[in-house]
PDB file of C-alpha atoms in Angstrom:
ATOM      1  CA  UNK N   1     -33.937  -8.707   6.156  1.00 65.00           C
ATOM      2  CA  UNK N   2     -31.982 -10.818   8.644  1.00 69.00           C
ATOM      3  CA  UNK N   3     -32.002  -8.072  11.280  1.00 77.00           C
ATOM      4  CA  UNK N   4     -35.741  -7.413  10.906  1.00 78.00           C
ATOM      5  CA  UNK N   5     -36.527 -11.137  10.938  1.00 79.00           C
ATOM      6  CA  UNK N   6     -34.435 -11.730  14.062  1.00 84.00           C
ATOM      7  CA  UNK N   7     -35.879  -8.707  15.836  1.00 88.00           C
ATOM      8  CA  UNK N   8     -39.462  -9.692  14.981  1.00 88.00           C
ATOM      9  CA  UNK N   9     -38.895 -13.298  16.072  1.00 90.00           C
ATOM     10  CA  UNK N  10     -37.612 -12.118  19.463  1.00 92.00           C
ATOM     11  CA  UNK N  11     -40.494  -9.663  19.951  1.00 93.00           C
ATOM     12  CA  UNK N  12     -43.146 -12.187  18.932  1.00 93.00           C
ATOM     13  CA  UNK N  13     -41.441 -14.884  21.014  1.00 93.00           C
ATOM     14  CA  UNK N  14     -41.623 -12.673  24.090  1.00 92.00           C
ATOM     15  CA  UNK N  15     -45.285 -11.972  23.375  1.00 91.00           C
ATOM     16  CA  UNK N  16     -46.084 -15.659  22.946  1.00 91.00           C
ATOM     17  CA  UNK N  17     -43.982 -17.196  25.705  1.00 92.00           C
ATOM     18  CA  UNK N  18     -43.361 -14.500  28.339  1.00 91.00           C
ATOM     19  CA  UNK N  19     -46.936 -13.221  28.515  1.00 88.00           C
ATOM     20  CA  UNK N  20     -48.322 -16.369  30.244  1.00 88.00           C
ATOM     21  CA  UNK N  21     -45.774 -15.987  33.053  1.00 88.00           C
ATOM     22  CA  UNK N  22     -46.575 -12.292  33.392  1.00 87.00           C
ATOM     23  CA  UNK N  23     -50.300 -13.121  33.446  1.00 84.00           C
ATOM     24  CA  UNK N  24     -49.784 -15.612  36.274  1.00 85.00           C
ATOM     25  CA  UNK N  25     -47.730 -13.131  38.287  1.00 86.00           C
ATOM     26  CA  UNK N  26     -50.362 -10.432  37.725  1.00 84.00           C
ATOM     27  CA  UNK N  27     -53.182 -12.776  38.801  1.00 83.00           C
ATOM     28  CA  UNK N  28     -51.327 -13.587  42.025  1.00 83.00           C
ATOM     29  CA  UNK N  29     -50.863  -9.851  42.611  1.00 86.00           C
ATOM     30  CA  UNK N  30     -54.630  -9.370  42.455  1.00 85.00           C
ATOM     31  CA  UNK N  31     -54.919  -8.149  38.870  1.00 85.00           C
ATOM     32  CA  UNK N  32     -57.539 -10.563  37.555  1.00 81.00           C
ATOM     33  CA  UNK N  33     -57.936  -8.585  34.342  1.00 82.00           C
ATOM     34  CA  UNK N  34     -54.393  -9.431  33.142  1.00 80.00           C
ATOM     35  CA  UNK N  35     -55.398 -12.580  31.138  1.00 80.00           C
ATOM     36  CA  UNK N  36     -57.931 -10.467  29.226  1.00 83.00           C
ATOM     37  CA  UNK N  37     -55.044  -8.370  27.936  1.00 83.00           C
ATOM     38  CA  UNK N  38     -52.507 -11.200  27.774  1.00 86.00           C
ATOM     39  CA  UNK N  39     -54.479 -13.748  25.727  1.00 87.00           C
ATOM     40  CA  UNK N  40     -54.624 -11.591  22.563  1.00 90.00           C
ATOM     41  CA  UNK N  41     -50.906 -10.847  22.962  1.00 90.00           C
ATOM     42  CA  UNK N  42     -50.166 -14.569  23.095  1.00 91.00           C
ATOM     43  CA  UNK N  43     -52.152 -15.176  19.901  1.00 92.00           C
ATOM     44  CA  UNK N  44     -50.487 -12.250  18.138  1.00 93.00           C
ATOM     45  CA  UNK N  45     -47.091 -13.617  19.203  1.00 93.00           C
ATOM     46  CA  UNK N  46     -47.791 -17.117  17.897  1.00 94.00           C
ATOM     47  CA  UNK N  47     -49.085 -15.903  14.525  1.00 93.00           C
ATOM     48  CA  UNK N  48     -46.251 -13.364  14.342  1.00 91.00           C
ATOM     49  CA  UNK N  49     -43.629 -16.087  14.828  1.00 92.00           C
ATOM     50  CA  UNK N  50     -45.214 -18.214  12.106  1.00 91.00           C
ATOM     51  CA  UNK N  51     -45.354 -15.268   9.668  1.00 85.00           C
ATOM     52  CA  UNK N  52     -41.819 -14.135  10.450  1.00 86.00           C
ATOM     53  CA  UNK N  53     -40.337 -17.607  10.021  1.00 85.00           C
ATOM     54  CA  UNK N  54     -42.183 -17.933   6.710  1.00 80.00           C
ATOM     55  CA  UNK N  55     -40.776 -14.600   5.497  1.00 78.00           C
ATOM     56  CA  UNK N  56     -37.249 -15.523   6.654  1.00 81.00           C
ATOM     57  CA  UNK N  57     -37.494 -18.801   4.717  1.00 79.00           C
ATOM     58  CA  UNK N  58     -38.608 -16.904   1.585  1.00 76.00           C
ATOM     59  CA  UNK N  59     -35.781 -14.385   2.046  1.00 78.00           C
ATOM     60  CA  UNK N  60     -33.196 -17.178   2.320  1.00 81.00           C
ATOM     61  CA  UNK N  61     -34.577 -18.867  -0.782  1.00 79.00           C
ATOM     62  CA  UNK N  62     -34.562 -15.683  -2.871  1.00 80.00           C
ATOM     63  CA  UNK N  63     -31.193 -14.501  -1.546  1.00 82.00           C
ATOM     64  CA  UNK N  64     -29.680 -17.860  -2.483  1.00 85.00           C
ATOM     65  CA  UNK N  65     -31.060 -17.550  -6.025  1.00 84.00           C
ATOM     66  CA  UNK N  66     -29.705 -13.995  -6.302  1.00 87.00           C
ATOM     67  CA  UNK N  67     -26.235 -14.941  -5.054  1.00 90.00           C
ATOM     68  CA  UNK N  68     -25.953 -17.935  -7.421  1.00 92.00           C
ATOM     69  CA  UNK N  69     -27.020 -15.756 -10.350  1.00 93.00           C
ATOM     70  CA  UNK N  70     -24.636 -12.933  -9.458  1.00 93.00           C
ATOM     71  CA  UNK N  71     -21.753 -15.388  -9.156  1.00 94.00           C
ATOM     72  CA  UNK N  72     -22.037 -16.054 -12.908  1.00 95.00           C
ATOM     73  CA  UNK N  73     -23.541 -12.855 -14.328  1.00 96.00           C
ATOM     74  CA  UNK N  74     -22.828  -9.168 -13.832  1.00 93.00           C
ATOM     75  CA  UNK N  75     -25.110  -6.129 -13.908  1.00 93.00           C
ATOM     76  CA  UNK N  76     -24.274  -5.266 -17.501  1.00 89.00           C
ATOM     77  CA  UNK N  77     -27.702  -4.262 -18.834  1.00 90.00           C
ATOM     78  CA  UNK N  78     -29.743  -1.223 -17.890  1.00 93.00           C
ATOM     79  CA  UNK N  79     -33.475  -1.533 -18.488  1.00 93.00           C
ATOM     80  CA  UNK N  80     -34.881   1.982 -18.944  1.00 92.00           C
ATOM     81  CA  UNK N  81     -38.540   0.959 -19.187  1.00 90.00           C
ATOM     82  CA  UNK N  82     -40.571  -1.466 -17.102  1.00 90.00           C
ATOM     83  CA  UNK N  83     -44.220  -2.369 -17.699  1.00 88.00           C
ATOM     84  CA  UNK N  84     -45.841  -3.499 -14.443  1.00 84.00           C
ATOM     85  CA  UNK N  85     -48.604  -6.068 -14.825  1.00 79.00           C
ATOM     86  CA  UNK N  86     -50.726  -6.656 -11.740  1.00 64.00           C
ATOM     87  CA  UNK N  87     -52.172 -10.109 -11.308  1.00 53.00           C
ATOM     88  CA  UNK N  88     -55.914 -10.380 -11.822  1.00 48.00           C
ATOM     89  CA  UNK N  89     -56.290 -12.062  -8.440  1.00 49.00           C
ATOM     90  CA  UNK N  90     -55.506  -9.689  -5.634  1.00 44.00           C
ATOM     91  CA  UNK N  91     -55.621  -9.859  -1.871  1.00 48.00           C
ATOM     92  CA  UNK N  92     -56.092  -6.671   0.130  1.00 50.00           C
ATOM     93  CA  UNK N  93     -55.445  -4.621  -2.998  1.00 52.00           C
ATOM     94  CA  UNK N  94     -52.129  -6.361  -3.687  1.00 50.00           C
ATOM     95  CA  UNK N  95     -51.450  -8.698  -6.592  1.00 53.00           C
ATOM     96  CA  UNK N  96     -50.778 -12.314  -5.617  1.00 59.00           C
ATOM     97  CA  UNK N  97     -48.071 -12.498  -8.244  1.00 69.00           C
ATOM     98  CA  UNK N  98     -46.174  -9.343  -9.081  1.00 81.00           C
ATOM     99  CA  UNK N  99     -45.221  -9.486 -12.750  1.00 86.00           C
ATOM    100  CA  UNK N 100     -43.531  -7.120 -15.173  1.00 88.00           C
ATOM    101  CA  UNK N 101     -42.060  -6.921 -18.639  1.00 90.00           C
ATOM    102  CA  UNK N 102     -38.580  -5.501 -19.232  1.00 92.00           C
ATOM    103  CA  UNK N 103     -37.958  -3.278 -22.275  1.00 91.00           C
ATOM    104  CA  UNK N 104     -34.339  -2.651 -23.315  1.00 87.00           C
ATOM    105  CA  UNK N 105     -33.147   0.571 -24.964  1.00 85.00           C
ATOM    106  CA  UNK N 106     -32.793  -1.201 -28.332  1.00 86.00           C
ATOM    107  CA  UNK N 107     -36.434  -2.357 -28.338  1.00 84.00           C
ATOM    108  CA  UNK N 108     -36.129  -5.938 -27.075  1.00 87.00           C
ATOM    109  CA  UNK N 109     -38.788  -7.153 -24.677  1.00 90.00           C
ATOM    110  CA  UNK N 110     -38.492  -9.895 -22.079  1.00 90.00           C
ATOM    111  CA  UNK N 111     -41.165 -12.474 -21.435  1.00 91.00           C
ATOM    112  CA  UNK N 112     -43.601 -11.641 -18.643  1.00 90.00           C
ATOM    113  CA  UNK N 113     -41.487 -11.992 -15.481  1.00 91.00           C
ATOM    114  CA  UNK N 114     -42.650 -12.962 -11.993  1.00 88.00           C
ATOM    115  CA  UNK N 115     -40.742 -11.032  -9.349  1.00 86.00           C
ATOM    116  CA  UNK N 116     -39.892 -11.330  -5.691  1.00 76.00           C
ATOM    117  CA  UNK N 117     -38.331  -8.207  -4.169  1.00 70.00           C
ATOM    118  CA  UNK N 118     -35.950  -8.122  -1.207  1.00 62.00           C
ATOM    119  CA  UNK N 119     -36.638  -6.617   1.232  1.00 58.00           C
ATOM    120  CA  UNK N 120     -40.405  -6.987   1.007  1.00 64.00           C
ATOM    121  CA  UNK N 121     -42.553  -3.994   1.782  1.00 62.00           C
ATOM    122  CA  UNK N 122     -45.314  -3.992   4.377  1.00 62.00           C
ATOM    123  CA  UNK N 123     -48.866  -4.885   3.355  1.00 63.00           C
ATOM    124  CA  UNK N 124     -49.981  -1.287   3.882  1.00 62.00           C
ATOM    125  CA  UNK N 125     -47.451   0.053   1.358  1.00 68.00           C
ATOM    126  CA  UNK N 126     -47.210  -0.103  -2.407  1.00 73.00           C
ATOM    127  CA  UNK N 127     -45.641  -3.521  -3.106  1.00 75.00           C
ATOM    128  CA  UNK N 128     -43.597  -2.256  -6.061  1.00 80.00           C
ATOM    129  CA  UNK N 129     -40.068  -1.089  -5.271  1.00 81.00           C
ATOM    130  CA  UNK N 130     -39.776   2.659  -5.118  1.00 83.00           C
ATOM    131  CA  UNK N 131     -38.618   4.265  -8.400  1.00 87.00           C
ATOM    132  CA  UNK N 132     -38.747   1.017 -10.397  1.00 88.00           C
ATOM    133  CA  UNK N 133     -40.392   3.067 -13.173  1.00 87.00           C
ATOM    134  CA  UNK N 134     -37.088   4.921 -13.639  1.00 88.00           C
ATOM    135  CA  UNK N 135     -35.338   1.717 -14.690  1.00 90.00           C
ATOM    136  CA  UNK N 136     -33.174  -0.983 -13.197  1.00 93.00           C
ATOM    137  CA  UNK N 137     -30.011  -2.963 -13.861  1.00 95.00           C
ATOM    138  CA  UNK N 138     -30.260  -6.680 -14.544  1.00 94.00           C
ATOM    139  CA  UNK N 139     -27.855  -9.596 -14.350  1.00 95.00           C
ATOM    140  CA  UNK N 140     -28.744 -12.949 -15.853  1.00 94.00           C
ATOM    141  CA  UNK N 141     -30.635 -14.338 -18.805  1.00 93.00           C
ATOM    142  CA  UNK N 142     -34.306 -13.264 -19.102  1.00 92.00           C
ATOM    143  CA  UNK N 143     -35.389 -16.653 -20.424  1.00 92.00           C
ATOM    144  CA  UNK N 144     -33.911 -18.414 -17.370  1.00 95.00           C
ATOM    145  CA  UNK N 145     -33.789 -15.927 -14.476  1.00 93.00           C
ATOM    146  CA  UNK N 146     -32.449 -12.466 -13.750  1.00 94.00           C
ATOM    147  CA  UNK N 147     -31.569 -10.418 -10.720  1.00 93.00           C
ATOM    148  CA  UNK N 148     -32.686  -6.821 -10.935  1.00 92.00           C
ATOM    149  CA  UNK N 149     -31.315  -3.918  -8.940  1.00 92.00           C
ATOM    150  CA  UNK N 150     -33.222  -0.652  -8.539  1.00 90.00           C
ATOM    151  CA  UNK N 151     -30.407   1.837  -7.832  1.00 89.00           C
ATOM    152  CA  UNK N 152     -32.478   4.639  -6.306  1.00 86.00           C
ATOM    153  CA  UNK N 153     -34.188   2.423  -3.705  1.00 83.00           C
ATOM    154  CA  UNK N 154     -31.502  -0.257  -3.228  1.00 84.00           C
ATOM    155  CA  UNK N 155     -33.956  -3.118  -3.801  1.00 83.00           C
ATOM    156  CA  UNK N 156     -32.948  -6.406  -5.405  1.00 84.00           C
ATOM    157  CA  UNK N 157     -35.507  -8.372  -7.420  1.00 87.00           C
ATOM    158  CA  UNK N 158     -35.295 -12.014  -8.380  1.00 90.00           C
ATOM    159  CA  UNK N 159     -37.256 -12.637 -11.575  1.00 92.00           C
ATOM    160  CA  UNK N 160     -38.173 -15.659 -13.662  1.00 92.00           C
ATOM    161  CA  UNK N 161     -40.578 -16.036 -16.576  1.00 92.00           C
ATOM    162  CA  UNK N 162     -44.167 -16.228 -15.339  1.00 89.00           C
ATOM    163  CA  UNK N 163     -45.019 -18.882 -17.947  1.00 89.00           C
ATOM    164  CA  UNK N 164     -42.043 -21.170 -17.340  1.00 91.00           C
ATOM    165  CA  UNK N 165     -43.355 -23.947 -19.584  1.00 91.00           C
ATOM    166  CA  UNK N 166     -44.325 -21.487 -22.339  1.00 89.00           C
ATOM    167  CA  UNK N 167     -40.757 -20.192 -22.572  1.00 90.00           C
ATOM    168  CA  UNK N 168     -39.187 -23.671 -22.599  1.00 91.00           C
ATOM    169  CA  UNK N 169     -38.553 -23.467 -26.377  1.00 92.00           C
ATOM    170  CA  UNK N 170     -36.404 -20.349 -25.876  1.00 91.00           C
ATOM    171  CA  UNK N 171     -34.327 -22.179 -23.272  1.00 92.00           C
ATOM    172  CA  UNK N 172     -33.960 -25.271 -25.479  1.00 93.00           C
ATOM    173  CA  UNK N 173     -32.823 -23.115 -28.411  1.00 93.00           C
ATOM    174  CA  UNK N 174     -30.206 -21.329 -26.307  1.00 92.00           C
ATOM    175  CA  UNK N 175     -26.646 -21.833 -27.528  1.00 93.00           C
ATOM    176  CA  UNK N 176     -24.523 -24.270 -25.460  1.00 93.00           C
ATOM    177  CA  UNK N 177     -22.553 -21.483 -23.743  1.00 95.00           C
ATOM    178  CA  UNK N 178     -25.748 -19.748 -22.594  1.00 93.00           C
ATOM    179  CA  UNK N 179     -27.244 -23.036 -21.385  1.00 93.00           C
ATOM    180  CA  UNK N 180     -24.026 -24.002 -19.549  1.00 95.00           C
ATOM    181  CA  UNK N 181     -23.833 -20.625 -17.831  1.00 94.00           C
ATOM    182  CA  UNK N 182     -27.467 -20.889 -16.711  1.00 93.00           C
ATOM    183  CA  UNK N 183     -26.846 -24.426 -15.438  1.00 93.00           C
ATOM    184  CA  UNK N 184     -23.763 -23.257 -13.515  1.00 94.00           C
ATOM    185  CA  UNK N 185     -25.868 -20.527 -11.888  1.00 93.00           C
ATOM    186  CA  UNK N 186     -28.606 -23.129 -11.233  1.00 91.00           C
ATOM    187  CA  UNK N 187     -31.255 -20.976 -12.914  1.00 91.00           C
ATOM    188  CA  UNK N 188     -32.143 -23.550 -15.557  1.00 90.00           C
ATOM    189  CA  UNK N 189     -35.033 -24.742 -13.385  1.00 88.00           C
ATOM    190  CA  UNK N 190     -38.067 -23.001 -11.974  1.00 87.00           C
ATOM    191  CA  UNK N 191     -37.296 -21.314  -8.660  1.00 81.00           C
ATOM    192  CA  UNK N 192     -40.297 -19.011  -8.137  1.00 71.00           C
TER     193      UNK N 192
END
């Protein structure tokens, strides 16, 4: 994520800030058509920088949540079945909020979880991590937050209950050890 973000920032920066100088040099060389080509490149560069910086910020935020969670929990639970729930509101065929329910081997079910995968997939690709239907490992407490790992695709997911306020009773009823561990991992508050 860091490498892609850095690379994209450099490419978009060159498009946004080097193109005007190239346009001026081309105009002086008698190529009056250069600004016609350069102006769209400048706009693409500016919007690309904004989008890349936004995605880097999101990646930092999610990575920080994953690292805090993994400092206090280990991947000790395998979830063999996942039920994907697409949000009703979608943009360009993609759900605004990707949500799922985790089903353990012994029949327990998590609350509906909102997820953010790292790395994110392009808008032209299926947003769900590849092979998530074959199961994933989780670390954390499903009523606070969990980090999921899809072994076949190498994708990490940060998940929290979609209805944070609706699951507040579960968090209040947690035993003191569970609540302390969640507080130490800083997942006792809404992150997503």
